[in-house]
């Protein structure tokens, strides 16, 4: 008979894999078939199974009151700002978020760690495969593409895009301009480089505090993968993560000498990349996103212009970018579509958690790092309605409600003397 711990671990790996596939992978954006629906259905089913496996744990009363308030909060938004019966809104906010919150309530800190580890382990395998095909396929052509896929992401004027790939394990989806030259980005199985980098940063942040050594096989593989994604913002935050870990966990006196040098290198590289980025269309589009979004916000400040509705913000966009009308990060999307109502719901737990954790006597450096990463990516990537965002959003509210009065949750602090191998 399968033990509950083994079943939990098996379901955690399935859940982590499906979350990765659902969050901006090529498979979640395929035009043919209903793969995206199968993936999100699999996520919901897996979470339900996890809840059933762990039902012998007592559900906290505070959790029930929170969910009651949450449903009231979202129902108000549904009535006012969701046009008709929007299946996506129901799935994301009325089903997925509450299920994830319940799952976390039934988990102890060990099971939360195991879920994080499952995500890291799967991402390191995906990263290693991507590096192989990127080097021997995308860059050198030693391995030829053998499949063609049509996705509803990245096409001009909101249309579909045809991409090629290698055995369904790696796809060439995007190029970028670096120092005047167009270069293929390592996008792995994802729709674009920044979305691959999004997963890499989460995996890197989780893995750093699960390994005693700063430089290990995980940080090396994730580092090269982030570099090959050619995402400037991801490269800079990767360096920050190393800097953060080294600063707070290295007790050697040599760090007094090395820290200024590392910071100077970080500043030079960041400035160089930023100056180069200023001349690109990507930079101009991001600036235009904010201009157009705040004009919409001025018209619809409280509830936004409508869930999943970008028609109004497009009217305010500059003509030079009408071939690309997608908004670039989660903040501007939520500001446009949900106004202050949704922006506050997303940012409140991250900001309050960050302040509480920083002010606490025994600082949980691991959780502070995760909160800072989420805050950073919120303004860098558009992934506001993905399962990855919803998982961490539910996690943030769980930490906000229970961290101070739950000693078990404080075990998520991975101190140097209690590191575990992943």
Tab-separated table of C-alpha atoms in Angstrom:
chain	number	residue	atom	x	y	z
A	1	UNK	CA	0.000	0.000	0.000
A	2	UNK	CA	1.264	3.472	-0.926
A	3	UNK	CA	2.082	5.645	2.088
A	4	UNK	CA	0.587	9.120	2.324
A	5	UNK	CA	4.034	10.764	2.161
A	6	UNK	CA	4.854	8.945	-1.068
A	7	UNK	CA	1.479	9.808	-2.590
A	8	UNK	CA	1.922	13.440	-1.582
A	9	UNK	CA	5.346	13.542	-3.214
A	10	UNK	CA	4.023	11.961	-6.421
A	11	UNK	CA	1.142	14.452	-6.607
A	12	UNK	CA	3.495	17.366	-5.864
A	13	UNK	CA	5.667	16.491	-8.868
A	14	UNK	CA	2.605	16.214	-11.096
A	15	UNK	CA	1.295	19.553	-9.820
A	16	UNK	CA	4.650	21.301	-10.264
A	17	UNK	CA	5.014	19.949	-13.820
A	18	UNK	CA	1.491	21.036	-14.798
A	19	UNK	CA	2.044	24.510	-13.305
A	20	UNK	CA	5.176	24.871	-15.428
A	21	UNK	CA	3.301	23.777	-18.555
A	22	UNK	CA	0.351	26.081	-17.858
A	23	UNK	CA	2.443	29.178	-17.149
A	24	UNK	CA	3.253	30.430	-20.645
A	25	UNK	CA	4.629	27.238	-22.145
A	26	UNK	CA	4.194	26.565	-25.870
A	27	UNK	CA	1.817	23.721	-24.993
A	28	UNK	CA	-0.545	26.073	-23.145
A	29	UNK	CA	-0.751	28.326	-26.215
A	30	UNK	CA	-1.182	25.718	-28.977
A	31	UNK	CA	-3.842	26.647	-31.534
A	32	UNK	CA	-4.758	23.046	-32.364
A	33	UNK	CA	-6.471	20.964	-29.703
A	34	UNK	CA	-7.510	21.903	-26.182
A	35	UNK	CA	-4.200	21.309	-24.420
A	36	UNK	CA	-4.557	24.412	-22.244
A	37	UNK	CA	-7.909	23.194	-20.930
A	38	UNK	CA	-6.476	19.737	-20.226
A	39	UNK	CA	-3.559	21.260	-18.309
A	40	UNK	CA	-5.682	23.546	-16.114
A	41	UNK	CA	-8.126	20.685	-15.531
A	42	UNK	CA	-5.194	18.511	-14.471
A	43	UNK	CA	-3.999	21.181	-12.027
A	44	UNK	CA	-7.415	21.462	-10.384
A	45	UNK	CA	-7.833	17.684	-10.202
A	46	UNK	CA	-4.353	17.217	-8.694
A	47	UNK	CA	-4.996	19.847	-6.014
A	48	UNK	CA	-8.329	18.209	-5.150
A	49	UNK	CA	-6.537	14.851	-4.777
A	50	UNK	CA	-3.910	16.472	-2.518
A	51	UNK	CA	-6.682	17.950	-0.364
A	52	UNK	CA	-8.408	14.569	-0.097
A	53	UNK	CA	-5.142	12.824	0.828
A	54	UNK	CA	-4.506	15.347	3.626
A	55	UNK	CA	-8.065	15.826	4.913
A	56	UNK	CA	-7.244	14.428	8.341
A	57	UNK	CA	-5.530	17.714	9.159
A	58	UNK	CA	-7.820	20.212	10.911
A	59	UNK	CA	-8.801	23.246	8.846
A	60	UNK	CA	-8.243	26.518	10.716
A	61	UNK	CA	-11.286	28.666	11.560
A	62	UNK	CA	-9.439	31.780	10.414
A	63	UNK	CA	-9.071	30.173	6.981
A	64	UNK	CA	-12.824	29.703	6.644
A	65	UNK	CA	-13.466	33.356	7.539
A	66	UNK	CA	-10.798	34.440	5.054
A	67	UNK	CA	-12.361	32.368	2.256
A	68	UNK	CA	-15.801	33.775	3.089
A	69	UNK	CA	-14.465	37.330	2.835
A	70	UNK	CA	-12.492	36.397	-0.303
A	71	UNK	CA	-15.573	35.052	-2.114
A	72	UNK	CA	-17.525	38.180	-1.180
A	73	UNK	CA	-14.680	40.376	-2.456
A	74	UNK	CA	-14.425	38.512	-5.771
A	75	UNK	CA	-18.187	38.239	-6.201
A	76	UNK	CA	-18.452	42.045	-6.031
A	77	UNK	CA	-15.814	42.304	-8.770
A	78	UNK	CA	-17.589	39.612	-10.797
A	79	UNK	CA	-20.899	41.488	-10.683
A	80	UNK	CA	-19.420	44.899	-11.481
A	81	UNK	CA	-16.565	44.236	-13.866
A	82	UNK	CA	-16.749	40.811	-15.511
A	83	UNK	CA	-18.628	40.878	-18.783
A	84	UNK	CA	-21.122	38.017	-18.826
A	85	UNK	CA	-20.182	34.537	-17.632
A	86	UNK	CA	-16.408	34.525	-17.988
A	87	UNK	CA	-15.176	30.965	-17.564
A	88	UNK	CA	-11.557	32.051	-17.080
A	89	UNK	CA	-12.443	34.325	-14.165
A	90	UNK	CA	-14.448	31.571	-12.500
A	91	UNK	CA	-11.641	29.024	-12.930
A	92	UNK	CA	-8.873	31.349	-11.729
A	93	UNK	CA	-10.508	33.188	-8.854
A	94	UNK	CA	-13.521	31.155	-7.782
A	95	UNK	CA	-11.966	27.673	-8.073
A	96	UNK	CA	-8.153	27.647	-8.353
A	97	UNK	CA	-7.181	30.235	-5.731
A	98	UNK	CA	-9.479	28.837	-2.986
A	99	UNK	CA	-8.311	25.270	-3.714
A	100	UNK	CA	-4.641	26.269	-3.475
A	101	UNK	CA	-5.304	28.145	-0.222
A	102	UNK	CA	-7.050	25.084	1.218
A	103	UNK	CA	-4.184	22.840	0.106
A	104	UNK	CA	-1.636	25.052	1.878
A	105	UNK	CA	-3.789	24.993	5.037
A	106	UNK	CA	-3.668	21.209	5.072
A	107	UNK	CA	0.086	21.101	4.455
A	108	UNK	CA	2.806	21.452	7.060
A	109	UNK	CA	6.070	23.260	6.281
A	110	UNK	CA	7.733	20.023	5.168
A	111	UNK	CA	5.160	19.431	2.441
A	112	UNK	CA	5.418	23.050	1.261
A	113	UNK	CA	9.179	22.588	0.995
A	114	UNK	CA	8.662	19.360	-0.951
A	115	UNK	CA	6.394	21.152	-3.435
A	116	UNK	CA	9.053	23.828	-3.920
A	117	UNK	CA	11.708	21.141	-4.374
A	118	UNK	CA	9.597	19.367	-6.982
A	119	UNK	CA	9.337	22.621	-8.944
A	120	UNK	CA	13.108	23.204	-8.714
A	121	UNK	CA	14.005	19.645	-9.755
A	122	UNK	CA	11.724	19.722	-12.803
A	123	UNK	CA	13.018	23.142	-13.843
A	124	UNK	CA	16.648	22.064	-13.615
A	125	UNK	CA	15.904	19.158	-15.997
A	126	UNK	CA	14.064	21.477	-18.410
A	127	UNK	CA	16.974	23.950	-18.195
A	128	UNK	CA	19.618	21.308	-18.918
A	129	UNK	CA	17.667	20.056	-21.952
A	130	UNK	CA	17.192	23.617	-23.191
A	131	UNK	CA	20.913	24.361	-22.978
A	132	UNK	CA	21.718	21.269	-25.055
A	133	UNK	CA	19.294	22.135	-27.853
A	134	UNK	CA	20.095	25.843	-27.711
A	135	UNK	CA	23.830	25.228	-28.185
A	136	UNK	CA	23.717	22.314	-30.619
A	137	UNK	CA	20.505	23.307	-32.369
A	138	UNK	CA	19.552	26.991	-32.222
A	139	UNK	CA	23.105	28.394	-32.321
A	140	UNK	CA	25.177	25.891	-34.283
A	141	UNK	CA	22.573	23.986	-36.314
A	142	UNK	CA	24.212	20.645	-35.516
A	143	UNK	CA	20.775	19.333	-34.503
A	144	UNK	CA	17.956	20.153	-36.947
A	145	UNK	CA	14.413	21.134	-36.047
A	146	UNK	CA	11.864	18.413	-36.757
A	147	UNK	CA	8.477	19.860	-35.709
A	148	UNK	CA	6.397	22.933	-36.493
A	149	UNK	CA	3.848	24.377	-34.082
A	150	UNK	CA	1.308	27.208	-34.314
A	151	UNK	CA	0.744	29.215	-31.123
A	152	UNK	CA	-1.529	32.119	-30.256
A	153	UNK	CA	1.259	34.214	-28.776
A	154	UNK	CA	3.713	36.709	-30.239
A	155	UNK	CA	2.213	37.097	-33.690
A	156	UNK	CA	1.991	40.526	-35.289
A	157	UNK	CA	-1.281	42.430	-34.764
A	158	UNK	CA	-2.480	39.838	-32.267
A	159	UNK	CA	-2.316	36.974	-34.753
A	160	UNK	CA	-0.901	33.481	-34.400
A	161	UNK	CA	2.756	32.582	-34.816
A	162	UNK	CA	4.459	29.605	-36.450
A	163	UNK	CA	7.479	28.248	-34.582
A	164	UNK	CA	9.801	25.276	-35.031
A	165	UNK	CA	11.221	22.948	-32.437
A	166	UNK	CA	13.222	19.877	-31.498
A	167	UNK	CA	11.270	16.730	-30.555
A	168	UNK	CA	8.799	18.832	-28.537
A	169	UNK	CA	11.541	19.435	-25.948
A	170	UNK	CA	12.767	22.831	-27.139
A	171	UNK	CA	11.393	25.557	-29.424
A	172	UNK	CA	12.799	28.549	-31.280
A	173	UNK	CA	10.185	31.183	-30.516
A	174	UNK	CA	11.977	34.514	-30.302
A	175	UNK	CA	14.979	36.608	-31.296
A	176	UNK	CA	16.273	39.772	-29.681
A	177	UNK	CA	18.741	42.503	-30.543
A	178	UNK	CA	21.915	42.627	-28.478
A	179	UNK	CA	24.483	45.315	-29.321
A	180	UNK	CA	22.934	45.727	-32.768
A	181	UNK	CA	22.795	42.041	-33.718
A	182	UNK	CA	19.694	39.802	-33.870
A	183	UNK	CA	20.232	36.635	-31.816
A	184	UNK	CA	17.996	33.639	-31.091
A	185	UNK	CA	17.024	33.463	-27.438
A	186	UNK	CA	16.908	30.299	-25.393
A	187	UNK	CA	13.160	30.032	-24.786
A	188	UNK	CA	13.111	26.303	-23.923
A	189	UNK	CA	9.481	25.105	-24.036
A	190	UNK	CA	8.107	28.589	-23.369
A	191	UNK	CA	6.554	31.213	-25.644
A	192	UNK	CA	9.358	33.744	-25.138
A	193	UNK	CA	12.639	34.321	-23.328
A	194	UNK	CA	11.246	36.411	-20.439
A	195	UNK	CA	8.715	33.670	-19.619
A	196	UNK	CA	11.466	31.047	-19.474
A	197	UNK	CA	13.463	33.474	-17.320
A	198	UNK	CA	10.442	33.927	-15.037
A	199	UNK	CA	10.490	30.229	-14.145
A	200	UNK	CA	14.273	30.211	-13.873
A	201	UNK	CA	14.264	33.046	-11.332
A	202	UNK	CA	11.649	31.339	-9.171
A	203	UNK	CA	13.583	28.061	-9.340
A	204	UNK	CA	16.878	29.821	-8.634
A	205	UNK	CA	15.433	31.709	-5.653
A	206	UNK	CA	13.994	28.517	-4.164
A	207	UNK	CA	17.151	26.486	-4.761
A	208	UNK	CA	19.597	29.028	-3.323
A	209	UNK	CA	18.319	28.514	0.195
A	210	UNK	CA	18.136	24.749	-0.146
A	211	UNK	CA	21.854	24.393	-0.816
A	212	UNK	CA	24.668	25.324	1.524
A	213	UNK	CA	27.089	26.335	-1.219
A	214	UNK	CA	26.457	29.511	-3.191
A	215	UNK	CA	27.855	27.989	-6.366
A	216	UNK	CA	26.321	24.562	-6.988
A	217	UNK	CA	24.961	22.573	-9.918
A	218	UNK	CA	21.593	24.310	-9.652
A	219	UNK	CA	22.920	27.877	-9.619
A	220	UNK	CA	25.273	27.027	-12.512
A	221	UNK	CA	22.599	25.447	-14.728
A	222	UNK	CA	20.052	28.150	-13.901
A	223	UNK	CA	22.721	30.835	-14.392
A	224	UNK	CA	23.701	29.701	-17.895
A	225	UNK	CA	20.026	29.245	-18.804
A	226	UNK	CA	19.156	32.772	-17.650
A	227	UNK	CA	22.133	34.155	-19.559
A	228	UNK	CA	21.081	32.328	-22.742
A	229	UNK	CA	17.497	33.618	-22.404
A	230	UNK	CA	19.005	37.073	-23.049
A	231	UNK	CA	16.568	38.624	-20.586
A	232	UNK	CA	18.359	41.634	-19.148
A	233	UNK	CA	16.020	42.003	-16.168
A	234	UNK	CA	16.425	38.311	-15.326
A	235	UNK	CA	20.222	38.468	-15.554
A	236	UNK	CA	20.305	41.452	-13.209
A	237	UNK	CA	18.026	39.799	-10.646
A	238	UNK	CA	20.023	36.554	-10.873
A	239	UNK	CA	23.089	38.580	-9.875
A	240	UNK	CA	21.079	40.179	-7.071
A	241	UNK	CA	20.079	36.733	-5.756
A	242	UNK	CA	23.730	35.663	-5.599
A	243	UNK	CA	24.613	38.977	-3.976
A	244	UNK	CA	21.766	38.569	-1.447
A	245	UNK	CA	22.774	35.020	-0.507
A	246	UNK	CA	26.471	35.882	-0.232
A	247	UNK	CA	25.796	38.997	1.865
A	248	UNK	CA	23.590	37.412	4.503
A	249	UNK	CA	25.014	33.909	4.714
A	250	UNK	CA	28.755	34.383	4.310
A	251	UNK	CA	30.386	35.054	7.678
A	252	UNK	CA	33.893	35.427	6.258
A	253	UNK	CA	35.749	38.720	6.678
A	254	UNK	CA	36.664	38.631	2.974
A	255	UNK	CA	33.122	39.682	2.096
A	256	UNK	CA	33.962	43.180	3.426
A	257	UNK	CA	36.425	43.482	0.531
A	258	UNK	CA	34.423	41.551	-2.050
A	259	UNK	CA	31.013	43.165	-1.545
A	260	UNK	CA	31.968	46.609	-2.939
A	261	UNK	CA	33.666	44.912	-5.913
A	262	UNK	CA	30.641	42.702	-6.623
A	263	UNK	CA	28.296	45.683	-6.299
A	264	UNK	CA	30.462	47.732	-8.695
A	265	UNK	CA	30.425	44.898	-11.277
A	266	UNK	CA	26.651	44.564	-10.852
A	267	UNK	CA	26.244	48.329	-11.407
A	268	UNK	CA	28.469	48.428	-14.522
A	269	UNK	CA	26.766	45.457	-16.192
A	270	UNK	CA	23.311	46.762	-15.303
A	271	UNK	CA	24.055	50.245	-16.665
A	272	UNK	CA	25.562	48.833	-19.875
A	273	UNK	CA	22.582	46.595	-20.573
A	274	UNK	CA	20.113	49.325	-19.643
A	275	UNK	CA	21.686	51.882	-21.984
A	276	UNK	CA	21.633	49.368	-24.822
A	277	UNK	CA	18.025	48.472	-24.049
A	278	UNK	CA	16.923	52.114	-24.276
A	279	UNK	CA	17.426	52.092	-28.044
A	280	UNK	CA	15.190	49.062	-28.621
A	281	UNK	CA	11.517	48.857	-29.478
A	282	UNK	CA	10.930	46.731	-26.386
A	283	UNK	CA	11.957	49.601	-24.127
A	284	UNK	CA	9.745	52.076	-25.999
A	285	UNK	CA	6.760	49.713	-25.851
A	286	UNK	CA	7.149	49.286	-22.086
A	287	UNK	CA	7.161	53.056	-21.656
A	288	UNK	CA	4.071	53.354	-23.829
A	289	UNK	CA	2.377	50.642	-21.740
A	290	UNK	CA	2.589	52.830	-18.651
A	291	UNK	CA	1.427	55.947	-20.480
A	292	UNK	CA	-1.610	54.199	-22.002
A	293	UNK	CA	-2.419	52.249	-18.821
A	294	UNK	CA	-2.458	55.288	-16.552
A	295	UNK	CA	-4.762	57.065	-19.003
A	296	UNK	CA	-7.185	54.135	-18.685
A	297	UNK	CA	-6.718	54.162	-14.913
A	298	UNK	CA	-7.659	57.849	-14.890
A	299	UNK	CA	-10.989	56.894	-16.522
A	300	UNK	CA	-11.628	53.679	-14.550
A	301	UNK	CA	-9.678	53.979	-11.269
A	302	UNK	CA	-11.562	51.618	-8.947
A	303	UNK	CA	-12.605	48.542	-10.934
A	304	UNK	CA	-10.726	49.013	-14.207
A	305	UNK	CA	-12.068	48.739	-17.735
A	306	UNK	CA	-13.096	45.080	-17.484
A	307	UNK	CA	-11.591	41.666	-16.808
A	308	UNK	CA	-9.582	40.426	-19.827
A	309	UNK	CA	-10.547	43.584	-21.729
A	310	UNK	CA	-7.702	45.429	-23.467
A	311	UNK	CA	-9.859	47.182	-26.067
A	312	UNK	CA	-9.854	50.506	-24.224
A	313	UNK	CA	-6.121	50.609	-23.470
A	314	UNK	CA	-5.330	49.856	-27.137
A	315	UNK	CA	-7.079	53.099	-28.085
A	316	UNK	CA	-4.546	55.002	-25.975
A	317	UNK	CA	-1.465	53.229	-27.371
A	318	UNK	CA	0.978	54.955	-29.726
A	319	UNK	CA	0.665	54.120	-33.409
A	320	UNK	CA	4.261	52.868	-33.691
A	321	UNK	CA	3.447	49.719	-31.681
A	322	UNK	CA	-0.003	48.740	-32.989
A	323	UNK	CA	1.503	45.486	-34.313
A	324	UNK	CA	2.157	44.582	-30.653
A	325	UNK	CA	-0.681	45.585	-28.337
A	326	UNK	CA	0.021	43.177	-25.486
A	327	UNK	CA	0.782	44.725	-22.101
A	328	UNK	CA	4.230	43.926	-20.759
A	329	UNK	CA	3.777	43.269	-17.042
A	330	UNK	CA	1.255	42.162	-14.460
A	331	UNK	CA	0.944	45.568	-12.822
A	332	UNK	CA	-0.270	47.413	-15.927
A	333	UNK	CA	-2.595	44.534	-16.923
A	334	UNK	CA	-4.278	44.519	-13.513
A	335	UNK	CA	-4.366	48.311	-13.351
A	336	UNK	CA	-6.167	48.428	-16.713
A	337	UNK	CA	-8.479	45.448	-16.245
A	338	UNK	CA	-9.108	45.513	-12.493
A	339	UNK	CA	-8.171	48.988	-11.281
A	340	UNK	CA	-7.148	49.506	-7.668
A	341	UNK	CA	-9.517	46.694	-6.665
A	342	UNK	CA	-7.379	43.919	-8.180
A	343	UNK	CA	-4.011	45.658	-7.805
A	344	UNK	CA	-4.535	45.939	-4.041
A	345	UNK	CA	-5.612	42.296	-3.817
A	346	UNK	CA	-2.367	41.207	-5.505
A	347	UNK	CA	0.101	43.597	-3.868
A	348	UNK	CA	-1.274	43.779	-0.318
A	349	UNK	CA	0.042	40.422	1.018
A	350	UNK	CA	3.460	40.814	-0.635
A	351	UNK	CA	4.031	44.302	0.756
A	352	UNK	CA	2.695	43.511	4.254
A	353	UNK	CA	4.660	40.254	4.414
A	354	UNK	CA	7.852	42.033	3.344
A	355	UNK	CA	7.441	44.701	6.019
A	356	UNK	CA	6.536	42.179	8.743
A	357	UNK	CA	9.412	39.845	7.868
A	358	UNK	CA	11.964	42.657	7.708
A	359	UNK	CA	10.818	44.082	11.080
A	360	UNK	CA	10.689	40.681	12.814
A	361	UNK	CA	13.366	39.811	15.350
A	362	UNK	CA	14.412	36.551	13.699
A	363	UNK	CA	14.395	37.533	10.044
A	364	UNK	CA	13.327	34.784	7.640
A	365	UNK	CA	15.735	35.550	4.793
A	366	UNK	CA	14.230	32.872	2.574
A	367	UNK	CA	10.711	34.329	2.698
A	368	UNK	CA	12.008	37.898	2.353
A	369	UNK	CA	13.795	36.816	-0.821
A	370	UNK	CA	10.613	35.214	-2.219
A	371	UNK	CA	8.557	38.347	-1.481
A	372	UNK	CA	11.138	40.616	-3.134
A	373	UNK	CA	11.250	38.359	-6.180
A	374	UNK	CA	7.482	38.435	-6.557
A	375	UNK	CA	7.420	42.209	-6.232
A	376	UNK	CA	10.134	42.518	-8.886
A	377	UNK	CA	8.493	40.142	-11.358
A	378	UNK	CA	5.105	41.776	-10.829
A	379	UNK	CA	6.483	44.842	-12.606
A	380	UNK	CA	8.541	42.892	-15.160
A	381	UNK	CA	6.398	40.004	-16.487
A	382	UNK	CA	2.767	39.606	-17.506
A	383	UNK	CA	1.743	36.404	-15.746
A	384	UNK	CA	-1.079	37.720	-13.554
A	385	UNK	CA	-3.648	34.998	-14.300
A	386	UNK	CA	-1.330	31.996	-14.522
A	387	UNK	CA	-1.317	29.120	-12.065
A	388	UNK	CA	2.230	30.040	-10.961
A	389	UNK	CA	1.038	33.481	-9.900
A	390	UNK	CA	-2.064	32.086	-8.195
A	391	UNK	CA	-0.013	29.487	-6.272
A	392	UNK	CA	2.303	32.150	-4.858
A	393	UNK	CA	-0.542	34.616	-4.276
A	394	UNK	CA	-2.369	32.041	-2.145
A	395	UNK	CA	0.948	31.274	-0.409
A	396	UNK	CA	1.393	34.999	0.347
A	397	UNK	CA	-2.027	35.250	1.986
A	398	UNK	CA	-1.370	32.065	3.939
A	399	UNK	CA	1.895	33.521	5.266
A	400	UNK	CA	0.177	36.824	6.063
A	401	UNK	CA	-2.544	35.105	8.103
A	402	UNK	CA	-0.562	32.473	9.957
A	403	UNK	CA	3.193	33.135	9.987
A	404	UNK	CA	3.440	35.057	13.267
A	405	UNK	CA	1.415	32.487	15.241
A	406	UNK	CA	2.656	29.323	13.576
A	407	UNK	CA	6.077	28.020	14.602
A	408	UNK	CA	5.910	25.300	11.972
A	409	UNK	CA	5.716	27.908	9.195
A	410	UNK	CA	8.872	29.496	10.555
A	411	UNK	CA	10.634	26.270	9.587
A	412	UNK	CA	10.465	27.585	6.029
A	413	UNK	CA	13.499	29.561	7.155
A	414	UNK	CA	16.278	27.396	5.748
A	415	UNK	CA	19.142	28.200	8.090
A	416	UNK	CA	22.708	27.372	7.139
A	417	UNK	CA	22.994	24.560	9.643
A	418	UNK	CA	19.788	22.893	8.440
A	419	UNK	CA	20.329	22.872	4.693
A	420	UNK	CA	18.943	19.886	2.847
A	421	UNK	CA	20.095	18.518	-0.474
A	422	UNK	CA	17.459	18.793	-3.162
